[in-house]
CSV table of C-alpha atoms in Angstrom, one decimal:
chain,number,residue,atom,x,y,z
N,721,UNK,CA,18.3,-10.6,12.1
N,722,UNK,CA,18.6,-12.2,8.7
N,723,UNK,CA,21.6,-11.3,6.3
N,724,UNK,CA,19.7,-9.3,3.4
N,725,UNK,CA,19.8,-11.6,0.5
N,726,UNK,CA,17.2,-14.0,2.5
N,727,UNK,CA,15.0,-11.6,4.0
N,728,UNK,CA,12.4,-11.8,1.1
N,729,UNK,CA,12.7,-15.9,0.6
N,730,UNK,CA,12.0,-16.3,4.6
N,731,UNK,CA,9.1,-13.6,3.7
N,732,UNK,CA,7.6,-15.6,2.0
N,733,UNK,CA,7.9,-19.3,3.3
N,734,UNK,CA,6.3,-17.2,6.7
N,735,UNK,CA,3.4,-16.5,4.3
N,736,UNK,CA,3.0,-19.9,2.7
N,737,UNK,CA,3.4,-21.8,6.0
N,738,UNK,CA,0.5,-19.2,7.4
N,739,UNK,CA,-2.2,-19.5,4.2
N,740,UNK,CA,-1.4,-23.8,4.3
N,741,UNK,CA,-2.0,-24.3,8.1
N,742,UNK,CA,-5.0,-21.5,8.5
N,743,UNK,CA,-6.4,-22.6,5.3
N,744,UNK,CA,-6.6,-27.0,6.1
N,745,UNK,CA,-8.6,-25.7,8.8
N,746,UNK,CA,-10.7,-23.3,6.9
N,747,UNK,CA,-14.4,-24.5,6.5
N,748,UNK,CA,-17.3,-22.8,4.6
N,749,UNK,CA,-20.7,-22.1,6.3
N,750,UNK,CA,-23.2,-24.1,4.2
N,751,UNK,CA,-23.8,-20.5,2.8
N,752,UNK,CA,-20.9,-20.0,1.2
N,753,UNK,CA,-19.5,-17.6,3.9
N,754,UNK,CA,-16.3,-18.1,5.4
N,755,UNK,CA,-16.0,-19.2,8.7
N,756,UNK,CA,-15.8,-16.3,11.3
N,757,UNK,CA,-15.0,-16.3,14.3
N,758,UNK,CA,-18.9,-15.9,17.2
N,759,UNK,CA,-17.2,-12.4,18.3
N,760,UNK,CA,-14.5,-10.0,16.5
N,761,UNK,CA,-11.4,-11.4,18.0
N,762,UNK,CA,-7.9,-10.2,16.2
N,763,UNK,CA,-5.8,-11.7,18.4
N,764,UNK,CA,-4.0,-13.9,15.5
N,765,UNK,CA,-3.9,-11.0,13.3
N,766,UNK,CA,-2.0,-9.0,16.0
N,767,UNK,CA,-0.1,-11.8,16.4
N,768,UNK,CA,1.1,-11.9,12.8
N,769,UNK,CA,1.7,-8.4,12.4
N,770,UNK,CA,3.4,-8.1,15.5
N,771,UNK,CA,5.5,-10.5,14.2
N,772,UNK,CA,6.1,-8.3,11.3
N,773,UNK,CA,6.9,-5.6,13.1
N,774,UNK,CA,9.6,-7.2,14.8
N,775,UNK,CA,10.8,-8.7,11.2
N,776,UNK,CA,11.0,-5.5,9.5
N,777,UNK,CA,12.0,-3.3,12.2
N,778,UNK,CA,15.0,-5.2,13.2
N,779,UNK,CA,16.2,-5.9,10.0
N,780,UNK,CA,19.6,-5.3,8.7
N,781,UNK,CA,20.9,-1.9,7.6
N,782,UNK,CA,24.7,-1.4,6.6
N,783,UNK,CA,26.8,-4.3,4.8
N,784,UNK,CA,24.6,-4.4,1.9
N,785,UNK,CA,26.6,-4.2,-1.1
N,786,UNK,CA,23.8,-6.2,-3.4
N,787,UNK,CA,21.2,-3.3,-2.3
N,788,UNK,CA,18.6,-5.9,-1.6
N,789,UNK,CA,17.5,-3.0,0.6
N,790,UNK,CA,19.0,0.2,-1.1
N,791,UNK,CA,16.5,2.6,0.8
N,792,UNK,CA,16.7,0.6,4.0
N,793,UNK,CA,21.0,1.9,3.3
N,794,UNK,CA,19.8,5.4,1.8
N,795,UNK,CA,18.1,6.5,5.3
N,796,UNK,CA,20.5,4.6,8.0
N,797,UNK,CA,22.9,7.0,6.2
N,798,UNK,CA,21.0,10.2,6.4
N,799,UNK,CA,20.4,8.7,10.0
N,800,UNK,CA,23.8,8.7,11.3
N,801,UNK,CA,24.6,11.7,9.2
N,802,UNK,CA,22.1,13.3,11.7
N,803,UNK,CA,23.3,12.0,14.5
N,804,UNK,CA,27.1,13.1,13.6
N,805,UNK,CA,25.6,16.7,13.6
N,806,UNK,CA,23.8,17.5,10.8
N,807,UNK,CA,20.6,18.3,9.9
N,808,UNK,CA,17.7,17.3,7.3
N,809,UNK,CA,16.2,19.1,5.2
N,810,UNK,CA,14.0,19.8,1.7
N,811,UNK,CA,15.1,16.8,-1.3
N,812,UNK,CA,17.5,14.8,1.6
N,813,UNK,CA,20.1,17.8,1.6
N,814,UNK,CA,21.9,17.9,4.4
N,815,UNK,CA,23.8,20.9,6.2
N,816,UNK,CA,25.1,21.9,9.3
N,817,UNK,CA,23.5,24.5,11.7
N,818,UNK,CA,24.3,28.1,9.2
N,819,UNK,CA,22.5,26.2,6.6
N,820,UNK,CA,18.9,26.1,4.4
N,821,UNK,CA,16.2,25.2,7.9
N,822,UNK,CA,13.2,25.3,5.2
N,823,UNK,CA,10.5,22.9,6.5
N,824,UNK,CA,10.6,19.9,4.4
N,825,UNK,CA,7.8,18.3,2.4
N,826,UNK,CA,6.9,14.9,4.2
N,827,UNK,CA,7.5,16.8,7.4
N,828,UNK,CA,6.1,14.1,10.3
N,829,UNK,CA,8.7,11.7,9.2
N,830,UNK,CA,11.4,13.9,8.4
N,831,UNK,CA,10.8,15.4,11.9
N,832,UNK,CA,10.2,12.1,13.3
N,833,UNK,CA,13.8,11.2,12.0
N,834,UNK,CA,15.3,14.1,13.3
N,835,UNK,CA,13.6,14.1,16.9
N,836,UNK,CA,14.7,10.1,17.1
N,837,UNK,CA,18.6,10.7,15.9
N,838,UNK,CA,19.4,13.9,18.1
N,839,UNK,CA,17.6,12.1,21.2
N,840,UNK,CA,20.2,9.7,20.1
N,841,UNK,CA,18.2,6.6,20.2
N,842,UNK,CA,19.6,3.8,17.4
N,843,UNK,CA,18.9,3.3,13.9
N,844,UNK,CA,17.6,0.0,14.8
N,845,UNK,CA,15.0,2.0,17.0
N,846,UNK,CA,13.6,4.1,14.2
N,847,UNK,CA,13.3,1.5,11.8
N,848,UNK,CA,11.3,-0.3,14.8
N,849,UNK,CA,9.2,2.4,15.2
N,850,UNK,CA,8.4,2.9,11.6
N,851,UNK,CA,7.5,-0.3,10.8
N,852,UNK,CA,5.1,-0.5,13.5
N,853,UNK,CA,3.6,2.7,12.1
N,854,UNK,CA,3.0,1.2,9.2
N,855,UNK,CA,1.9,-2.1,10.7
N,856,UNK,CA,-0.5,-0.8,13.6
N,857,UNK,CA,-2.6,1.2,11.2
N,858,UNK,CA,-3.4,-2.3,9.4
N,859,UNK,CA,-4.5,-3.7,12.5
N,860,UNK,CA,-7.0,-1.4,13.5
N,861,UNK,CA,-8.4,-1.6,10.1
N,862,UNK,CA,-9.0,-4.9,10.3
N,863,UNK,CA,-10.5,-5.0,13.9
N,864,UNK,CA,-12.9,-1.9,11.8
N,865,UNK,CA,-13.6,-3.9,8.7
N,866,UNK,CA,-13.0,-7.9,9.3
N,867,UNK,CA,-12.6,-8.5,13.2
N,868,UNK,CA,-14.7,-11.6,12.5
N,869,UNK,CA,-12.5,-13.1,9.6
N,870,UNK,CA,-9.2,-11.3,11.1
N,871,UNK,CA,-7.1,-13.9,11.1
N,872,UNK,CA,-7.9,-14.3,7.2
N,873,UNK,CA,-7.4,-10.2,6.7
N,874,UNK,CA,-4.1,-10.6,7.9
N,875,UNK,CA,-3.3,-12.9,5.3
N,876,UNK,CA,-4.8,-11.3,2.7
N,877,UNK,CA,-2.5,-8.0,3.9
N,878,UNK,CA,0.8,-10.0,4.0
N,879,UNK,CA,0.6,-12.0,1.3
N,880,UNK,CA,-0.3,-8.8,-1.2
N,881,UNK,CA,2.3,-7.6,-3.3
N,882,UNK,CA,4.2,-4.0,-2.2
N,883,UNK,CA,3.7,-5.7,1.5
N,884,UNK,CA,7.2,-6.9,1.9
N,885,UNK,CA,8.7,-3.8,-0.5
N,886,UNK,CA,6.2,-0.9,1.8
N,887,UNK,CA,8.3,-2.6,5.2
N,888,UNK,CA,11.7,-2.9,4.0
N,889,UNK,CA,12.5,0.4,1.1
N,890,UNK,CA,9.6,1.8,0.0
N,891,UNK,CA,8.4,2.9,3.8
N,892,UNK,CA,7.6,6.8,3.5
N,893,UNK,CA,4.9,5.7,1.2
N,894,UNK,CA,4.0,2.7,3.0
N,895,UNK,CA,3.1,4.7,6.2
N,896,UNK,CA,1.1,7.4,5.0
N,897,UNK,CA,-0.8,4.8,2.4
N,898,UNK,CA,-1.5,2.5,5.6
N,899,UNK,CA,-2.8,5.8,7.6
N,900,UNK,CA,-5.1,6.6,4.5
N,901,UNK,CA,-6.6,3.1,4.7
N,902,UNK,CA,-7.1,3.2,8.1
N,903,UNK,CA,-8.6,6.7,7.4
N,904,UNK,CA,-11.0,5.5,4.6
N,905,UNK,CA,-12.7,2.9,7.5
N,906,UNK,CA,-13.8,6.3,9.7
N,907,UNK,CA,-14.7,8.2,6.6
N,908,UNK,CA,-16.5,5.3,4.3
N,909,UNK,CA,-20.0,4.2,6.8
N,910,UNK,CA,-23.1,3.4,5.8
N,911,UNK,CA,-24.4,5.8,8.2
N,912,UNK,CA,-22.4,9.1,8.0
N,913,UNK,CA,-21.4,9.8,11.6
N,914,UNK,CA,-19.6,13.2,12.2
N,915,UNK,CA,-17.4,12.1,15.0
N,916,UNK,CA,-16.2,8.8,13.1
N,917,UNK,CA,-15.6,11.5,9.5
N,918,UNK,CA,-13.7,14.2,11.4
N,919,UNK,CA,-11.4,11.4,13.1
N,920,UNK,CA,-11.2,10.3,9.5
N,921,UNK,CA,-9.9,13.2,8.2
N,922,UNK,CA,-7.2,13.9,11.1
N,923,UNK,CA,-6.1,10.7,10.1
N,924,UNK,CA,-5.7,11.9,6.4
N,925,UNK,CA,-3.7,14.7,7.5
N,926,UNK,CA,-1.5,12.8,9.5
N,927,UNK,CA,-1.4,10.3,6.0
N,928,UNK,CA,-0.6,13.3,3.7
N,929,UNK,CA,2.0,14.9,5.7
N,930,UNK,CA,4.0,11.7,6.2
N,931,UNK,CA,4.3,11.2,2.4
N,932,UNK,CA,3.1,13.9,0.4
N,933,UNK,CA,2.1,11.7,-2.7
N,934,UNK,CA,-1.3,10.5,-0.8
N,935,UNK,CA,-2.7,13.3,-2.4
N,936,UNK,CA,-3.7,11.1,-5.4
N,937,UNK,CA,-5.3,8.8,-3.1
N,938,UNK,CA,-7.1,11.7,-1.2
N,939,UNK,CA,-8.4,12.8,-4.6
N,940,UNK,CA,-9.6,9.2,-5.7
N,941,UNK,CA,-11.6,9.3,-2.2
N,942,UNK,CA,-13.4,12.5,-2.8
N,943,UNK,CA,-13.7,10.8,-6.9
N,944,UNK,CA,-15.7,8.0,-5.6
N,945,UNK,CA,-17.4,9.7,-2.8
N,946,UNK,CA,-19.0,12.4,-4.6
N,947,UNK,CA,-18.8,11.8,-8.5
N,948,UNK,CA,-18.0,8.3,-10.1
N,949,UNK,CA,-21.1,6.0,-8.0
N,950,UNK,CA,-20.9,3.0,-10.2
N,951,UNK,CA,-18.2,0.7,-10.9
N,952,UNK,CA,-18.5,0.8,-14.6
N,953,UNK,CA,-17.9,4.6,-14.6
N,954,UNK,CA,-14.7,3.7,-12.8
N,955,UNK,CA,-13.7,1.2,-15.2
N,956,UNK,CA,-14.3,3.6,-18.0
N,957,UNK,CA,-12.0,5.7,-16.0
N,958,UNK,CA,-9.3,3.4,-16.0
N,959,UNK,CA,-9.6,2.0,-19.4
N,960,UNK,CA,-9.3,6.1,-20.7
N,961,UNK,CA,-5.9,6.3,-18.4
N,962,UNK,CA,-4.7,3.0,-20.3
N,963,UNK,CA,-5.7,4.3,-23.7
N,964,UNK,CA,-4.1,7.5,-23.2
N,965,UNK,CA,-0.9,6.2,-21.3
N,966,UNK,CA,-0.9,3.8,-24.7
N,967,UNK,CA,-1.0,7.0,-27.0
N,968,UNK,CA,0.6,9.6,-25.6
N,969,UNK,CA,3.1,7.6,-23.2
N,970,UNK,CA,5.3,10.2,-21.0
N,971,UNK,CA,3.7,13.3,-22.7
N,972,UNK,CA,0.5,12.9,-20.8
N,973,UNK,CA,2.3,11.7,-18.0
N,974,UNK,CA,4.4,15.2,-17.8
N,975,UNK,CA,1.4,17.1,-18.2
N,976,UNK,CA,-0.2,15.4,-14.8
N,977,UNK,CA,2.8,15.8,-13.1
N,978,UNK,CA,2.3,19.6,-13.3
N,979,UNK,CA,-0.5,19.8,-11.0
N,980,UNK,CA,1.2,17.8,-8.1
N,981,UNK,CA,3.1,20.4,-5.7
N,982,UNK,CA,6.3,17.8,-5.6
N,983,UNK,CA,8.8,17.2,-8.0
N,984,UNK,CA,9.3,13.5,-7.7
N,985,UNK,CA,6.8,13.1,-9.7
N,986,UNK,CA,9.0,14.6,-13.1
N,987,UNK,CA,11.9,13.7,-12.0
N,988,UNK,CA,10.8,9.9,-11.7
N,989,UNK,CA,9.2,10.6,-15.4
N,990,UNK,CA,12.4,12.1,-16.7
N,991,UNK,CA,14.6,9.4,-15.4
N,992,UNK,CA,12.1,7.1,-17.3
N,993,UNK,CA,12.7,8.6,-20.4
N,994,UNK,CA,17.1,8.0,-19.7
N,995,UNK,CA,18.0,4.8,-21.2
N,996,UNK,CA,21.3,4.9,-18.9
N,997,UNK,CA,19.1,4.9,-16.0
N,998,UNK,CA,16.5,2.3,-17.2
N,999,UNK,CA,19.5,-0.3,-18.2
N,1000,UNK,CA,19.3,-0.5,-14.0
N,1001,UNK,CA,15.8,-1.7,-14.3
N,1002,UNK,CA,15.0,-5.9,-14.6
N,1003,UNK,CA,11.7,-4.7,-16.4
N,1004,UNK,CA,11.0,-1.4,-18.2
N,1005,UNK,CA,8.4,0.0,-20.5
N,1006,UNK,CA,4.5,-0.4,-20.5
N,1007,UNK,CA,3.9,-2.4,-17.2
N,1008,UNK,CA,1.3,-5.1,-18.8
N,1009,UNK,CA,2.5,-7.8,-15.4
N,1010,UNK,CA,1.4,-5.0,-12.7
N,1011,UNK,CA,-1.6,-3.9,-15.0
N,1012,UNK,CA,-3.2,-7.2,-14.9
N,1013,UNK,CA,-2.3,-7.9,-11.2
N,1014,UNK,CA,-3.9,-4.7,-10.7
N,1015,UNK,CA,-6.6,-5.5,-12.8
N,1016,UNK,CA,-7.6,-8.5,-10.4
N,1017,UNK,CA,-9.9,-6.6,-7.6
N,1018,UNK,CA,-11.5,-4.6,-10.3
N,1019,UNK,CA,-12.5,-7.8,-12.4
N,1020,UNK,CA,-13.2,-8.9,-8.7
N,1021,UNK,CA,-15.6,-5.4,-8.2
N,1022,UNK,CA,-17.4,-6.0,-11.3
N,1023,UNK,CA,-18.5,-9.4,-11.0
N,1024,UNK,CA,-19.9,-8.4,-7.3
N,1025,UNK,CA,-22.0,-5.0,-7.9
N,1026,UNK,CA,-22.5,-5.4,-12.0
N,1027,UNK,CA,-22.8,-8.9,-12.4
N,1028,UNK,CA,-24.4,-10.1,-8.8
N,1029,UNK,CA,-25.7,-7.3,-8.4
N,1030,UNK,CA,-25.0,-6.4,-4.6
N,1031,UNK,CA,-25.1,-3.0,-3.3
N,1032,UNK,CA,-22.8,-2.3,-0.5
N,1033,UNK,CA,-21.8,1.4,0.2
N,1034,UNK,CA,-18.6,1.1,1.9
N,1035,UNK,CA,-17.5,-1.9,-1.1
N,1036,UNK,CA,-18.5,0.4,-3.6
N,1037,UNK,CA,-16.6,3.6,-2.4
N,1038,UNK,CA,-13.5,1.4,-1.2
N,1039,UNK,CA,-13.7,0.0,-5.2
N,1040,UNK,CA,-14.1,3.1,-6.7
N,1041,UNK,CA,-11.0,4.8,-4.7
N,1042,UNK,CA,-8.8,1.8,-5.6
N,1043,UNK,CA,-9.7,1.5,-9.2
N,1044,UNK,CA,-9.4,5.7,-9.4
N,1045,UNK,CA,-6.2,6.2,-8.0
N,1046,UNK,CA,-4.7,3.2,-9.4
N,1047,UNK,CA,-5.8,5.1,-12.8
N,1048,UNK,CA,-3.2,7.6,-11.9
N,1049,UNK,CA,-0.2,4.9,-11.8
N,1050,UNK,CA,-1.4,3.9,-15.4
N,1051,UNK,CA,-0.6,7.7,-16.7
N,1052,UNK,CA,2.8,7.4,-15.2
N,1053,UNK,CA,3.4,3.6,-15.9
N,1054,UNK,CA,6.5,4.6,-18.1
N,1055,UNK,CA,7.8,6.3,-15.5
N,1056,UNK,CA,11.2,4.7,-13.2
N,1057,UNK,CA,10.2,3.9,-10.1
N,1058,UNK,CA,6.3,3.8,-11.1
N,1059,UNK,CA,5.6,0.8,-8.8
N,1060,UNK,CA,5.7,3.9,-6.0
N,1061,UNK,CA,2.9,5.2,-8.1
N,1062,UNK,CA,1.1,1.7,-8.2
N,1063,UNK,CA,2.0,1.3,-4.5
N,1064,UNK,CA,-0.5,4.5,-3.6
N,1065,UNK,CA,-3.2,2.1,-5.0
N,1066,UNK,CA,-2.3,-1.5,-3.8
N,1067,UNK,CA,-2.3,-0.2,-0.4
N,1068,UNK,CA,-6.0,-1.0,-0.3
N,1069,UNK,CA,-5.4,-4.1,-2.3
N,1070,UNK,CA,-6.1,-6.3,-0.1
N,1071,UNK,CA,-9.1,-5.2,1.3
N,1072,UNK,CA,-11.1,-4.4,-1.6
N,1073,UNK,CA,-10.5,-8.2,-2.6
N,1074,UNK,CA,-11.2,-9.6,0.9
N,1075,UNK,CA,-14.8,-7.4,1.9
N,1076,UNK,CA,-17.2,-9.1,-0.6
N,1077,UNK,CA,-15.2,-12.5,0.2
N,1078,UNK,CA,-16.2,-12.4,4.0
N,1079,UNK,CA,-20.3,-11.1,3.5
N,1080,UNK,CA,-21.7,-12.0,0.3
N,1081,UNK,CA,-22.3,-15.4,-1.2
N,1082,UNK,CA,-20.5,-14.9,-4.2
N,1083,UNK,CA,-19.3,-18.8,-5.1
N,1084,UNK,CA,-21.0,-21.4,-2.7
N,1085,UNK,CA,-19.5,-23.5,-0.7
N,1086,UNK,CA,-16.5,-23.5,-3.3
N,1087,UNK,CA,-15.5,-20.3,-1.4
N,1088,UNK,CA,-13.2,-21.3,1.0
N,1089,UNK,CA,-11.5,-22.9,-1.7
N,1090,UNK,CA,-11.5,-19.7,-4.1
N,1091,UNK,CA,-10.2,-17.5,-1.6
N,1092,UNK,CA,-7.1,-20.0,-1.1
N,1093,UNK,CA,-6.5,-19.8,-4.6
N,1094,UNK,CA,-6.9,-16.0,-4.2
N,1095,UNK,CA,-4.2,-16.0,-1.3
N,1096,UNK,CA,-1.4,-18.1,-3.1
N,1097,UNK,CA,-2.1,-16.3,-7.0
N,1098,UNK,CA,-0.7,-12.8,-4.4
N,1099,UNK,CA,1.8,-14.8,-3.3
N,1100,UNK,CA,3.4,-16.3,-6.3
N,1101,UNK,CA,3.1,-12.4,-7.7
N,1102,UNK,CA,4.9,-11.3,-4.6
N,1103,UNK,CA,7.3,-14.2,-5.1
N,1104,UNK,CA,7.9,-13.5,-9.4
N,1105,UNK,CA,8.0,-10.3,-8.8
């Protein structure tokens, strides 16, 4: 569509022109709620996303010699490598039909790769496919959570930082962290229901076996749903990662790493510790800029349930799971690559911001204004960053 170099500036004047028109004709309910719309009615959010969809999935992939979108390269080539009669498997090693057939970690997309390339369908096709995999699941999540304040979900999803990165390198991850969100709005009710938990956990499985590394978001569920109840207990949580990821740096991270079944996880820890390989990096050691971005919907958290004092089950669950597994990006936060890590957690980002925004009177009728502030502070990180 767009030669590379400007995919992520036309990314983002999309997202400014959006929040600036939606939000001139944003008014506040003299309770301090945002307007909503009489019925749920996502028709603007599908709209946008669709629109996403199509920006993402048809974007370039070969004459990229800057690598604004190295992985975007990495897996057209593995694509057409398929294609020219070879096969994927385990760590992205290829080989022809005598070769290792091991089933490889990550297997739906891996197998979703191979199925599309032997059936012969183009590159452009997958990429299509994937991003609407990635998109879709973000669309039904906010017809679950925010169908009256949709539009303004899909706003608060676009505009968050990873969004653009999740569609165009990063999308393993991005797909399977989308699918666990989507997953956490069947599991997380205020009223258990067995059919809504079961479809839930399908929905997990699907998440986990698309990119292996949801695991830590899996475990942050089960954290917040059956141990940590309070959001200071999470805080305390997150605090002891950064005081330990400030004392003990990749040693505590190496340690962790030996209870995930996937080496990625010491490998992007040993490539952390190679100066040769950091010199690639624009920013390197302790991540204090993606620490305090992260930091915003758990400052956000504690103002609501400590401070205000408002009990919500689903808010509190949905805070406790962000604020949990993003504890496990601050052990590996010396790490290369650890913005994957932090990616796990800023997939539910956005919503853990947005939910007490749209049903609790948290500033008066300032909030309309607050939340636009909200909308262009994630873009200007998106933007810096």
């Amino acid at each position: 569509m767009f030669a590379p170099h400007l995919y992520k500036t036309i990314y983002i004047a999309i997202c400014l022109i959006l929040i600036i028109v939606t939000m001139m004709g944003y008014a506040s309910y003299p309770s301090g709620l945002l307007t909503r719309t009489p019925k749920p009615n996502i028709t603007k959010a599908v709209m946008i996303l669709s629109l996403f969809i199509v920006f993402f999935g048809l974007r370039p992939n070969d004459n990229d010699p800057k690598l604004y979108m190295a992985d975007t390269s990495g897996y057209a080539n593995y694509y057409n490598k398929i294609q020219d009669g070879f096969i994927l498997v385990e760590d992205f090693r290829l080989s022809d039909s005598d070769g290792d057939l091991d089933k490889p970690k990550d297997f739906l997309f891996f197998d979703l790769m191979s199925s599309m390339a032997v059936a012969d369908f183009p590159v452009e096709a997958f990429f299509l496919v994937i991003a609407a995999l990635y998109l879709i699941p973000k669309m039904l999540l906010i017809r679950k959570w925010f169908g009256y304040n949709a539009l303004l979900a899909s706003l608060f999803v676009i505009t968050t930082f990873g969004f653009y990165s999740g569609g165009i390198n990063g999308i393993r991850n991005a797909v399977g962290s989308s699918l666990f969100a989507l997953s956490m709005a069947y599991i997380v009710t205020e009223k258990f229901n067995w059919k809504s938990f079961c479809i839930g956990i399908v929905i997990c499985y699907l998440a986990y076996n698309f990119h292996n590394s949801i695991i830590i978001s899996l475990v942050a569920l089960a954290g917040a749903y059956f141990v940590i109840r309070t959001t200071n207990s999470a805080i305390v949580v997150w605090i002891f990662a950064i005081v330990l990821a400030l004392s003990f740096g990749n040693a505590i991270a190496l340690f962790g790493a030996q209870f995930f079944d996937d080496d990625r996880a010491t490998k992007y820890i040993e490539a952390g510790m190679d100066n040769e390989v950091m010199t690639g990096f624009a920013y390197t050691g302790f991540r204090w800029d993606f620490l305090l971005y992260s930091a915003m919907p758990i400052l956000m958290g504690w103002y609501v349930t400590v401070k205000k004092g408002i009990k919500d089950k689903v808010y509190q669950i949905l805070l406790n799971t962000y604020i949990l597994a993003n504890s496990v990006w601050v052990i590996f936060i010396y790490a290369a690559y650890n913005n994957r890590f932090a990616a796990i957690s800023w997939a539910l980002y956005s919503y853990v911001l947005l939910y007490p925004l749209v049903r609790y009177k948290i500033w008066g009728p300032q909030q309309s204004f607050f939340t636009g502030l909200i909308l262009l502070g994630q873009l200007a990180f998106a933007y810096l960053f």
